[in-house]
mmCIF file of C-alpha atoms and ligand atoms in Angstrom:
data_model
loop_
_atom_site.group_PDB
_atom_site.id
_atom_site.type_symbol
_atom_site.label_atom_id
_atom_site.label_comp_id
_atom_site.label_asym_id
_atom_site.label_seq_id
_atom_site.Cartn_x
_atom_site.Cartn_y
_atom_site.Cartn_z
ATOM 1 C CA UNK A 1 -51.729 -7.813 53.229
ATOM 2 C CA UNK A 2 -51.585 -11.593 52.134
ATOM 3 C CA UNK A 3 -52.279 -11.532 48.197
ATOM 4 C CA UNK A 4 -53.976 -14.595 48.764
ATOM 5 C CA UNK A 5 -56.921 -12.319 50.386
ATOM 6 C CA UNK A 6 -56.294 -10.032 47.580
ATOM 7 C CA UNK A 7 -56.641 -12.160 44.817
ATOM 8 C CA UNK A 8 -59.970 -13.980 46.813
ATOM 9 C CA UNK A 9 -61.837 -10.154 45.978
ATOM 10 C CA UNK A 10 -64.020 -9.147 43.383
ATOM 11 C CA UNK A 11 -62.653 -7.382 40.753
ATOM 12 C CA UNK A 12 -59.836 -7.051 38.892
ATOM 13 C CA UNK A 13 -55.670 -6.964 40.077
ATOM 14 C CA UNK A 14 -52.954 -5.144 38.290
ATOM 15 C CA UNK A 15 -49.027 -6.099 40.164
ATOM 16 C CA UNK A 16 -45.708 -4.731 38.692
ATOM 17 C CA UNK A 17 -42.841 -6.021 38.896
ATOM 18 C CA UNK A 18 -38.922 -4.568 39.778
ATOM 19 C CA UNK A 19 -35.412 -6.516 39.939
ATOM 20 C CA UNK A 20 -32.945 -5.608 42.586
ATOM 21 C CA UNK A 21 -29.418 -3.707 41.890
ATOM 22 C CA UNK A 22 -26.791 -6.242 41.240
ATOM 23 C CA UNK A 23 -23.981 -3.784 43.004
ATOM 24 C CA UNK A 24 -24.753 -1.581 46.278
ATOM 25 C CA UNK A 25 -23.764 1.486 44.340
ATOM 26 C CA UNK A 26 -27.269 0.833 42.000
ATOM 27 C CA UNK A 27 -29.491 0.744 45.269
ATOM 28 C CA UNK A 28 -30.531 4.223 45.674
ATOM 29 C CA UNK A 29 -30.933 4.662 41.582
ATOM 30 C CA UNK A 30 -33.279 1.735 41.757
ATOM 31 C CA UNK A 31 -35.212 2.030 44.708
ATOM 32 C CA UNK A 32 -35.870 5.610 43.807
ATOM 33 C CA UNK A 33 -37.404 3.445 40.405
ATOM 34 C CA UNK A 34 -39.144 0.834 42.754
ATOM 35 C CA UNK A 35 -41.036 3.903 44.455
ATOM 36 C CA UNK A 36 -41.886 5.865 40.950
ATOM 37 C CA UNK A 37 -43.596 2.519 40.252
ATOM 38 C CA UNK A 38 -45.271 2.145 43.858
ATOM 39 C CA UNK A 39 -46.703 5.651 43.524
ATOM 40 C CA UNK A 40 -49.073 3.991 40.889
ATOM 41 C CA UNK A 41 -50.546 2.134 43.347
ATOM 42 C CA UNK A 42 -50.671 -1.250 41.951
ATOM 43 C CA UNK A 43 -52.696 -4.185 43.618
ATOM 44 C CA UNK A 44 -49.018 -5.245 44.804
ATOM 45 C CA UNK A 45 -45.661 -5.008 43.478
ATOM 46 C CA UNK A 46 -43.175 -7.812 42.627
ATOM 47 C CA UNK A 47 -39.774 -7.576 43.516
ATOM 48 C CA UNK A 48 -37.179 -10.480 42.328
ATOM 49 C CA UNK A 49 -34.550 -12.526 43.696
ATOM 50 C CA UNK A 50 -30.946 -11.933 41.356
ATOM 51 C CA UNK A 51 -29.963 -15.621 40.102
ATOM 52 C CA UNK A 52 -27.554 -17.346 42.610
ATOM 53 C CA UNK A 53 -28.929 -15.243 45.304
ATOM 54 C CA UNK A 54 -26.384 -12.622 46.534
ATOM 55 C CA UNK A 55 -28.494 -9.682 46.791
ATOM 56 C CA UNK A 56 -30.953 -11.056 48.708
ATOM 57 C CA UNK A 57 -30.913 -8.426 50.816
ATOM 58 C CA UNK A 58 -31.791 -6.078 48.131
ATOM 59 C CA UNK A 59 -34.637 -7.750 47.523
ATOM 60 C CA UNK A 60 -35.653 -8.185 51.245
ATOM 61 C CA UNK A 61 -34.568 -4.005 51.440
ATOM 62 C CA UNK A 62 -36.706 -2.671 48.412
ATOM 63 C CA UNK A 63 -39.744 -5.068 48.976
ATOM 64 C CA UNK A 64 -39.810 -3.078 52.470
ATOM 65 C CA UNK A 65 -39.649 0.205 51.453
ATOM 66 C CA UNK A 66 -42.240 0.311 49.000
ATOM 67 C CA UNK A 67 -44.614 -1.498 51.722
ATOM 68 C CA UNK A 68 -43.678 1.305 54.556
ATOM 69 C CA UNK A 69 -43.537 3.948 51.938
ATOM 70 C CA UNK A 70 -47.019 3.794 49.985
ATOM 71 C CA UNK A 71 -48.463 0.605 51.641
ATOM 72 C CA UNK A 72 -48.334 -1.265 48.484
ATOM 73 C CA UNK A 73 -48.131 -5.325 49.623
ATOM 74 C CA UNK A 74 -45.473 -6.976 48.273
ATOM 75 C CA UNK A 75 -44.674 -10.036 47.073
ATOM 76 C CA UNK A 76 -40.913 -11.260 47.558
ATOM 77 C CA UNK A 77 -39.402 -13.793 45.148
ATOM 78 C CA UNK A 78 -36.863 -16.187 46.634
ATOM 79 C CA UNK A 79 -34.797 -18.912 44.733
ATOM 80 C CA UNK A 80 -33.001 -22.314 45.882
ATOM 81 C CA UNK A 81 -30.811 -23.655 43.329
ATOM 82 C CA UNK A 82 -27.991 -22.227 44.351
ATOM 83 C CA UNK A 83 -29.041 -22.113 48.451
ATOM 84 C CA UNK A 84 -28.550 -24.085 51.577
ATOM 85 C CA UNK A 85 -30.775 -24.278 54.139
ATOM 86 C CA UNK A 86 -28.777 -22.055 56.554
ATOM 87 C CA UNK A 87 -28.931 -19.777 53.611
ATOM 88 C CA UNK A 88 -33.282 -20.021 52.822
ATOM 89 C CA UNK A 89 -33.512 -19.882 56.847
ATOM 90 C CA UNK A 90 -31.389 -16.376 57.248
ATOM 91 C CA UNK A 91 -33.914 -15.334 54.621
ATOM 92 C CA UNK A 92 -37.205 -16.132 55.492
ATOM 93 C CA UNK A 93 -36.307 -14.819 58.860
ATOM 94 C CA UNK A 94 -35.061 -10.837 56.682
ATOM 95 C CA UNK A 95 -38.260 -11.249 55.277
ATOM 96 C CA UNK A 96 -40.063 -12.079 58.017
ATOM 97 C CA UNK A 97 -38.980 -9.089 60.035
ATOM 98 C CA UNK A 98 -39.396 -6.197 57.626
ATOM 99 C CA UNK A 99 -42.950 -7.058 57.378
ATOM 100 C CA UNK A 100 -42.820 -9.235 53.998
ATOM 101 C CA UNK A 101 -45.685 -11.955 53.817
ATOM 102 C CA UNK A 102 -46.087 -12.866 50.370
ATOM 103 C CA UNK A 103 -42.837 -15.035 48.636
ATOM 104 C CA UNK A 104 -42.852 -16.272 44.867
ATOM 105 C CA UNK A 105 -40.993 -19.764 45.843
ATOM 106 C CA UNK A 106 -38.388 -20.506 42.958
ATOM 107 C CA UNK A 107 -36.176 -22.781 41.947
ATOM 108 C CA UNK A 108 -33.842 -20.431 39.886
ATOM 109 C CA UNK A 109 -32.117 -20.446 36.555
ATOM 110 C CA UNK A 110 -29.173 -23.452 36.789
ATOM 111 C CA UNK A 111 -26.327 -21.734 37.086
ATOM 112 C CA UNK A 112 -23.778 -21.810 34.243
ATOM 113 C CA UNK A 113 -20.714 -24.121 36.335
ATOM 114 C CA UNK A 114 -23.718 -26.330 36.552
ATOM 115 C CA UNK A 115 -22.891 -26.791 40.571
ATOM 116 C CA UNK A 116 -26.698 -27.055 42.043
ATOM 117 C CA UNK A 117 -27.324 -27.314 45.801
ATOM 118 C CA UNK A 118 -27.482 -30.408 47.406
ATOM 119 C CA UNK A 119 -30.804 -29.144 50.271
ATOM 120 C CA UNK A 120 -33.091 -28.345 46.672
ATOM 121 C CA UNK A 121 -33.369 -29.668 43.652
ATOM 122 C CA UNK A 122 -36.575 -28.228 42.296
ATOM 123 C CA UNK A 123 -39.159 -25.388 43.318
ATOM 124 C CA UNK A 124 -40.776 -27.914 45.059
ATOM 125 C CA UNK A 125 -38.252 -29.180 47.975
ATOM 126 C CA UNK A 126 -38.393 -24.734 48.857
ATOM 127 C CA UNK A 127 -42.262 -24.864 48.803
ATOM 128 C CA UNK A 128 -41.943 -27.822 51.276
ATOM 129 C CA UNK A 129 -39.553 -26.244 53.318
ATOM 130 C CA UNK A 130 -41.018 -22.963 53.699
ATOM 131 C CA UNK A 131 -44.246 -24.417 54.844
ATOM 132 C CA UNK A 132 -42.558 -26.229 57.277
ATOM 133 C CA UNK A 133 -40.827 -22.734 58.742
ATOM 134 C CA UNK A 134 -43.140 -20.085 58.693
ATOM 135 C CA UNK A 135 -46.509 -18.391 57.959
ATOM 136 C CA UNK A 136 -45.930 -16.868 54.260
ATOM 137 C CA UNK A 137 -48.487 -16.581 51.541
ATOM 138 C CA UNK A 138 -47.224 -18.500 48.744
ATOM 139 C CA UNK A 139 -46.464 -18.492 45.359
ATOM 140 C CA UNK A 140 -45.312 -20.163 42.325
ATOM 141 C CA UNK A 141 -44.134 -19.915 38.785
ATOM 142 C CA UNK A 142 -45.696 -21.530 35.897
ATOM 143 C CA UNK A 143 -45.560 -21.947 31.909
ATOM 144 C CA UNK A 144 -48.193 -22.041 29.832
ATOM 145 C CA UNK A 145 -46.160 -23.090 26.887
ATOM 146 C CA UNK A 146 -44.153 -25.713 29.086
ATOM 147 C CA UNK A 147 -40.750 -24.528 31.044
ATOM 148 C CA UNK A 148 -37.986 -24.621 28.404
ATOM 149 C CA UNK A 149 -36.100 -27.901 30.123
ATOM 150 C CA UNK A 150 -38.819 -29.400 29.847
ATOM 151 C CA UNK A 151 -39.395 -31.771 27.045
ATOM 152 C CA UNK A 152 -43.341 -32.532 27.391
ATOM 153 C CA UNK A 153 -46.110 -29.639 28.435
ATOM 154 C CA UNK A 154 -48.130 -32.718 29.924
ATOM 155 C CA UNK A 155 -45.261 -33.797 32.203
ATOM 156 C CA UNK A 156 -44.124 -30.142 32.871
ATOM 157 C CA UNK A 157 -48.097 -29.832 34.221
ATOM 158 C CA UNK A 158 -47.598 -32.842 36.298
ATOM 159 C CA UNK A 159 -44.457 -31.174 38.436
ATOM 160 C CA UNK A 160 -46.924 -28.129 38.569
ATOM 161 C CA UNK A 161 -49.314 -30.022 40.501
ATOM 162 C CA UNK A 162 -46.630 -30.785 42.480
ATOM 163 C CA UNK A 163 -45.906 -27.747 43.587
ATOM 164 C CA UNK A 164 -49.394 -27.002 43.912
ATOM 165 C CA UNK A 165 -50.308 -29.614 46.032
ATOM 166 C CA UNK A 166 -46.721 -28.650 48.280
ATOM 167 C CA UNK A 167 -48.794 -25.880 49.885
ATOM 168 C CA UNK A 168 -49.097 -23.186 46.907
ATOM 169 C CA UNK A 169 -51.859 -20.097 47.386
ATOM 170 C CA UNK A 170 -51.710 -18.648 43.654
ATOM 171 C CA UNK A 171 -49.478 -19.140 40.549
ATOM 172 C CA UNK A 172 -47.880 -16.525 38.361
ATOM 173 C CA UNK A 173 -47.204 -17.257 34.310
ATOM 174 C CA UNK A 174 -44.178 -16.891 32.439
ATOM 175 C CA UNK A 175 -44.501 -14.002 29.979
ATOM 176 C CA UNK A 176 -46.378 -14.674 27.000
ATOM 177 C CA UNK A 177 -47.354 -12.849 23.760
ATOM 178 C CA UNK A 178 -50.080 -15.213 22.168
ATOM 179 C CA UNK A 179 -53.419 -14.874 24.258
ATOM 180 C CA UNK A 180 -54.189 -18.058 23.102
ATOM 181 C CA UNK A 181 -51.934 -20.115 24.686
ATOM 182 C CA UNK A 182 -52.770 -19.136 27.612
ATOM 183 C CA UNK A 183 -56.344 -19.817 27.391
ATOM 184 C CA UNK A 184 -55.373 -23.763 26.388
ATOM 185 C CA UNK A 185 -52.557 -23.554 29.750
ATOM 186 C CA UNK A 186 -55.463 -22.652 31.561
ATOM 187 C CA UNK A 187 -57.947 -25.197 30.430
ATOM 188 C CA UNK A 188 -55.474 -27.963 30.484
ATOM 189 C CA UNK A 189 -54.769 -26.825 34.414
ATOM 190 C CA UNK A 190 -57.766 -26.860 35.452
ATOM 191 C CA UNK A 191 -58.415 -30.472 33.481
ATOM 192 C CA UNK A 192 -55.495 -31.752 35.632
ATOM 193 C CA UNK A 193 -57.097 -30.050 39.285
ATOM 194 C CA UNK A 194 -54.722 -26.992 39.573
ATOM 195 C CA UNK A 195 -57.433 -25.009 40.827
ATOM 196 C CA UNK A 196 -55.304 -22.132 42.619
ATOM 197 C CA UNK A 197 -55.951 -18.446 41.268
ATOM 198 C CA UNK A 198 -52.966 -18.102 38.100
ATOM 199 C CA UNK A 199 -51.883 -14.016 37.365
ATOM 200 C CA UNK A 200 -50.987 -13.973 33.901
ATOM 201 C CA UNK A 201 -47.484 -12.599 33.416
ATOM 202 C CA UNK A 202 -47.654 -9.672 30.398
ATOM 203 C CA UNK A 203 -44.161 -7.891 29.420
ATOM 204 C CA UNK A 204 -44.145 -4.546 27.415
ATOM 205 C CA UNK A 205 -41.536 -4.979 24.919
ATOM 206 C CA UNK A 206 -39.975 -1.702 24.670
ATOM 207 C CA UNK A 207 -36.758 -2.591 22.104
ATOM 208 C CA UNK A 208 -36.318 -5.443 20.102
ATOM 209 C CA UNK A 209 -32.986 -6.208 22.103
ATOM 210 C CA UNK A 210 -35.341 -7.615 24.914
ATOM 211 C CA UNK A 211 -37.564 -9.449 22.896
ATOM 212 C CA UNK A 212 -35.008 -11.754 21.051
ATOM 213 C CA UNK A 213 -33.638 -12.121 24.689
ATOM 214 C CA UNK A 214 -36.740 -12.795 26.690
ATOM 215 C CA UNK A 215 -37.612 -15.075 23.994
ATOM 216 C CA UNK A 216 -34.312 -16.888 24.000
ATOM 217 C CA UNK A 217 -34.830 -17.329 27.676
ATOM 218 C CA UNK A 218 -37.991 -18.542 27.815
ATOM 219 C CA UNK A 219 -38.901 -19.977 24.496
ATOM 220 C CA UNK A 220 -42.029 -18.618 24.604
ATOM 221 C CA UNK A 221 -43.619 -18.348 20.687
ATOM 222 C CA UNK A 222 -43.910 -14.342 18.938
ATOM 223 C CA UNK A 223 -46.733 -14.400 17.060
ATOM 224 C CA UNK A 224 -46.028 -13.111 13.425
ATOM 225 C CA UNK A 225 -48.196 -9.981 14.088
ATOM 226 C CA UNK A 226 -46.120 -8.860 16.879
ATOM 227 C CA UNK A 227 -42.949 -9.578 15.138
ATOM 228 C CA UNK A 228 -43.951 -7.290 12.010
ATOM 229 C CA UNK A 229 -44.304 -4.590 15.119
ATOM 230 C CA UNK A 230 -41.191 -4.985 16.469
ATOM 231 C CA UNK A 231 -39.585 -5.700 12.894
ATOM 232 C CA UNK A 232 -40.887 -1.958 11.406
ATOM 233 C CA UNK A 233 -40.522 -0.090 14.840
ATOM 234 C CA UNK A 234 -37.668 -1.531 16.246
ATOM 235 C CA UNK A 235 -35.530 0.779 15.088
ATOM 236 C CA UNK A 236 -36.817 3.629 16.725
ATOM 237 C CA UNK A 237 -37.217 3.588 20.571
ATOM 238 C CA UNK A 238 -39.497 6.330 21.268
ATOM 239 C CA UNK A 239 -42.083 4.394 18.611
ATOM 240 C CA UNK A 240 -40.776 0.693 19.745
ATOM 241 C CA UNK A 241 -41.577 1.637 23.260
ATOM 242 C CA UNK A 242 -45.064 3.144 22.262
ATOM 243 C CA UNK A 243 -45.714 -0.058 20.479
ATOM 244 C CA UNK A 244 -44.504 -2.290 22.697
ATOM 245 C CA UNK A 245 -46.927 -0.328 25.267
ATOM 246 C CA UNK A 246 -49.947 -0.197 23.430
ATOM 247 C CA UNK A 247 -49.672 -4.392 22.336
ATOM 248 C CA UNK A 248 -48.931 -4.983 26.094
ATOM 249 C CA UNK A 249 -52.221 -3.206 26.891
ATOM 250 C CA UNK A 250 -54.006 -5.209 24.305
ATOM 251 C CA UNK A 251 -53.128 -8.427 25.183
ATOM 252 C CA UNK A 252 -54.680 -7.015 28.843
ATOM 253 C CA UNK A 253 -57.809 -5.782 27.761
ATOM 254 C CA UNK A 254 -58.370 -9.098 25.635
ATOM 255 C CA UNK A 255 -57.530 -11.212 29.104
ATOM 256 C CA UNK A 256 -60.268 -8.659 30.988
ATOM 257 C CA UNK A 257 -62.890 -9.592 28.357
ATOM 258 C CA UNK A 258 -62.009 -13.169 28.664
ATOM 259 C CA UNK A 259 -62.665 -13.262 32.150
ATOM 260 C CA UNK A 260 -59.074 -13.418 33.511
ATOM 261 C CA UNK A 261 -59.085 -11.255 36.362
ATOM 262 C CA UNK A 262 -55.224 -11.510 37.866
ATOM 263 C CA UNK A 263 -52.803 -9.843 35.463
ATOM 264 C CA UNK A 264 -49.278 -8.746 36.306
ATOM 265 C CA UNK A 265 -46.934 -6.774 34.489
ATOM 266 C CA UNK A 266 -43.271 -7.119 34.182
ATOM 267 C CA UNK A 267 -42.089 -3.427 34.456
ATOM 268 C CA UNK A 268 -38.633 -4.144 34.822
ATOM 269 C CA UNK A 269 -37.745 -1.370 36.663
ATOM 270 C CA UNK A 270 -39.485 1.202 34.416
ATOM 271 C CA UNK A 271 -41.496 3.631 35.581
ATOM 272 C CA UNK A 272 -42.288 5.136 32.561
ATOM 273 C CA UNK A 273 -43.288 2.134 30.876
ATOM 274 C CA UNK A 274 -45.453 1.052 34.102
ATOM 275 C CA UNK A 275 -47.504 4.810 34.073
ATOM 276 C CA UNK A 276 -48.000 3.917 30.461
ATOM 277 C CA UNK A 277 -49.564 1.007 30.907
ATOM 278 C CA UNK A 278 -51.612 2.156 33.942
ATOM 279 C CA UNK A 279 -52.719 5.373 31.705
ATOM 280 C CA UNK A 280 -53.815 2.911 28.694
ATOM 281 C CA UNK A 281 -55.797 1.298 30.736
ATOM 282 C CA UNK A 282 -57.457 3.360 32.656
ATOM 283 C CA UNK A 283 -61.050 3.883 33.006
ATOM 284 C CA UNK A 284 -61.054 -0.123 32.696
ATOM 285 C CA UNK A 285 -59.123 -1.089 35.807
HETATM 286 P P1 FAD B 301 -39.368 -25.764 39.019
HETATM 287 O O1 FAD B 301 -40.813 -25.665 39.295
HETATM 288 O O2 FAD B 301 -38.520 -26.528 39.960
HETATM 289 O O3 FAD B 301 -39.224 -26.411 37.544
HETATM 290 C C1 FAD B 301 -37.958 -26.418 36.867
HETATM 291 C C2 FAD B 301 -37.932 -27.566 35.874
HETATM 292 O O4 FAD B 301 -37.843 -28.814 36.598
HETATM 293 C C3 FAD B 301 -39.176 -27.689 35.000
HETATM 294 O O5 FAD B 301 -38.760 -28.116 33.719
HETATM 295 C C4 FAD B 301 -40.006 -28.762 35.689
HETATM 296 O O6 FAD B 301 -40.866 -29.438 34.779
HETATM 297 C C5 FAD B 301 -38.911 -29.662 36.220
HETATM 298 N N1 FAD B 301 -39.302 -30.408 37.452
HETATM 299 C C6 FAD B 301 -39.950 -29.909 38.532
HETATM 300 N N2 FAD B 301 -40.113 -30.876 39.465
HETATM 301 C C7 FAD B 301 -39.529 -31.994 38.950
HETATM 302 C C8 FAD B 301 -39.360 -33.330 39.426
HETATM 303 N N3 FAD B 301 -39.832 -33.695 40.631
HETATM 304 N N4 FAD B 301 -38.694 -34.222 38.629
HETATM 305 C C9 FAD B 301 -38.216 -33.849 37.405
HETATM 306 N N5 FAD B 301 -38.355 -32.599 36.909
HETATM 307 C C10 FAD B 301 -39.004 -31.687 37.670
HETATM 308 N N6 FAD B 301 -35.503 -16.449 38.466
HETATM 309 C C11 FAD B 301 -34.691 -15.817 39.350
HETATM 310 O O7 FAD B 301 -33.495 -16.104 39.429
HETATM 311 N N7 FAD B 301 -35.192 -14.840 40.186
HETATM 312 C C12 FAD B 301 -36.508 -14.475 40.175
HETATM 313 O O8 FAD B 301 -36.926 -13.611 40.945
HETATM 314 C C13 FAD B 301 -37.383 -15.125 39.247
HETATM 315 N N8 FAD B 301 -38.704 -14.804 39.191
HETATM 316 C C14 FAD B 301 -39.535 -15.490 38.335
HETATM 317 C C15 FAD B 301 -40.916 -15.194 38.340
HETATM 318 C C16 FAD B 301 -41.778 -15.861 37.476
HETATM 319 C C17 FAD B 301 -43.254 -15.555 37.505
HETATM 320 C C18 FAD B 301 -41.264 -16.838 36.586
HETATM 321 C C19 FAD B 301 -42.179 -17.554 35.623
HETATM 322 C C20 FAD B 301 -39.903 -17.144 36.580
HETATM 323 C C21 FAD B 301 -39.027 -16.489 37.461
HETATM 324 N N9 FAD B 301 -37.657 -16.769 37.502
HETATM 325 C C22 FAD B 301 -36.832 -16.124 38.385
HETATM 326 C C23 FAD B 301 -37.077 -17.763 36.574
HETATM 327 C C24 FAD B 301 -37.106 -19.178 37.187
HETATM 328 O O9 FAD B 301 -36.213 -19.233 38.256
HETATM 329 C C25 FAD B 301 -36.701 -20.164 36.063
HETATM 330 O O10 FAD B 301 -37.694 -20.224 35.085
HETATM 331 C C26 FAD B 301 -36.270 -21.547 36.531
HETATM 332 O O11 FAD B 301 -35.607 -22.170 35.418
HETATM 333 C C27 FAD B 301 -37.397 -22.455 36.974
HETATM 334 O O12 FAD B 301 -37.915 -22.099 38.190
HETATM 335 P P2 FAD B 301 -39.228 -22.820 38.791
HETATM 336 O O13 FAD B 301 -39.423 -22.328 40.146
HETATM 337 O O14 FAD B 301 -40.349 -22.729 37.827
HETATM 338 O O15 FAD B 301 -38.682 -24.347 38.820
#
């Protein structure tokens, strides 16, 4: 099912997310994770592309077995930074035959020997290309507190449009921990005509280990209440990860009331962590 259609119904979506194994020996381990999370039966699932591409066919692999498995749509991320064309082609064509409509069109983290790939610069020469070979619902990544290379939010918003306006069905946020800022992304979209539906991106912090590194990564603000949370729970992990549940599931039921109906939830392979935040909020999904 195209999430497009998906996302175009009433009511409310809940997607989770899952990385592929890095090595071949970590497939079963987590696609045996990948399913756990499935079983929830989530709106879709996620599943990402590892940075400079080589497990691809991981991606292409798990994404398929979680559709054939428990019918759950997925949605397929796919970078270019580090592609070729031959490369994106062999691709779309995997995804294309195990049943995978739905792609999250990326440009990728720049890898650290700096050597980029001379077919794509930017998100947007992939969202160009894949319109031009092949029927995919597509999607993007945006950042409601700017993307961290990015020196100005306004001009950040102007390559957004971009994209957008490259062929773009929906839009999926960076995680973020301050409700507010997202509110003000989303006004100052819409001010600028990004009118596609936008799934705000919500990750449980479970240890404080992955908060200092998804906020290195991403530069996205911690709000001084959350940091007291992590700061007197930290140390413990059965209490960080309770925490780290329960504030996840806030910042949800907050986006609910405000009328934000698209959330998804960066499980990170955790099944656990996803049933928790399915079981917090249920009886409101
Ligand atoms: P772009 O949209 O190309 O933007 C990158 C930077 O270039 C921005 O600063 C933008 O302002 C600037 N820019 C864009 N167009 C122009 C232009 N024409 N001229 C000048 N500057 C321009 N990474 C992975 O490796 N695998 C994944 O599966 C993955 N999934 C992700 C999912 C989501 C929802 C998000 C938010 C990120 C994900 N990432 C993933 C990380 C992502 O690859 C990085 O954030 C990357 O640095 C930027 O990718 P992008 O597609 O947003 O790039």
């Amino acid at each position: 099912m195209r999430i497009s259609e998906l996302l175009r119904k009433d009511g409310v979506t809940l997607s989770l997310e899952v990385f592929p194994p890095k090595t071949s020996e970590k497939y079963t381990e987590t696609a045996a994770a990948a399913l756990k999370i499935a079983a929830l039966k989530p709106a879709f699932m996620s599943v990402t592309y590892g940075a400079g591409g080589g497990t691809g066919e991981f991606t292409a692999s798990i994404a398929a077995e979680i559709q054939n498995q428990f019918g759950v749509p997925t949605l397929a991320h796919l970078t270019c930074v580090s592609s070729d064309r031959a490369h994106v082609r062999r691709m779309l064509e995997t995804y294309r035959e195990k049943g995978i409509e739905n792609l999250l069109a990326l440009r990728g983290d720049l890898p650290p020997d700096g050597r980029i790939s001379t077919d794509y610069r930017y998100a947007v020469d992939l969202i160009r290309d894949i319109r031009e070979n092949g029927d995919f619902c597509l999607g993007g990544a945006c950042y409601p507190e700017g993307h961290i290379e990015c020196a100005h939010k306004a001009e950040d918003l102007t390559h957004l449009k971009e994209k957008v306006d490259a062929g773009l069905d929906f839009l999926t946020t960076q995680l973020f921990f301050n409700n507010d800022v997202f509110y003000n992304f989303m006004y100052r979209a819409r001010e600028k005509g990004i009118l596609v539906p936008v799934i705000a991106g919500i990750m449980p912090i479970t240890n404080a280990r992955l908060l200092s590194r998804s906020a290195a990564m991403s530069g996205t603000d911690v709000p001084q209440r959350f940091r007291a949370i992590v700061d007197c729970f930290g140390g413990s992990p059965a209490a960080m990860k309770q925490a780290g549940i329960i504030y996840a599931a806030e910042q949800i039921i907050d986006l609910l009331a405000n009328g934000i109906r698209h959330i998804h939830v960066y499980t990170m392979n955790k099944p656990d962590v996803a049933a928790g935040i399915m079981s917090a909020l249920s009886g409101i999904l």
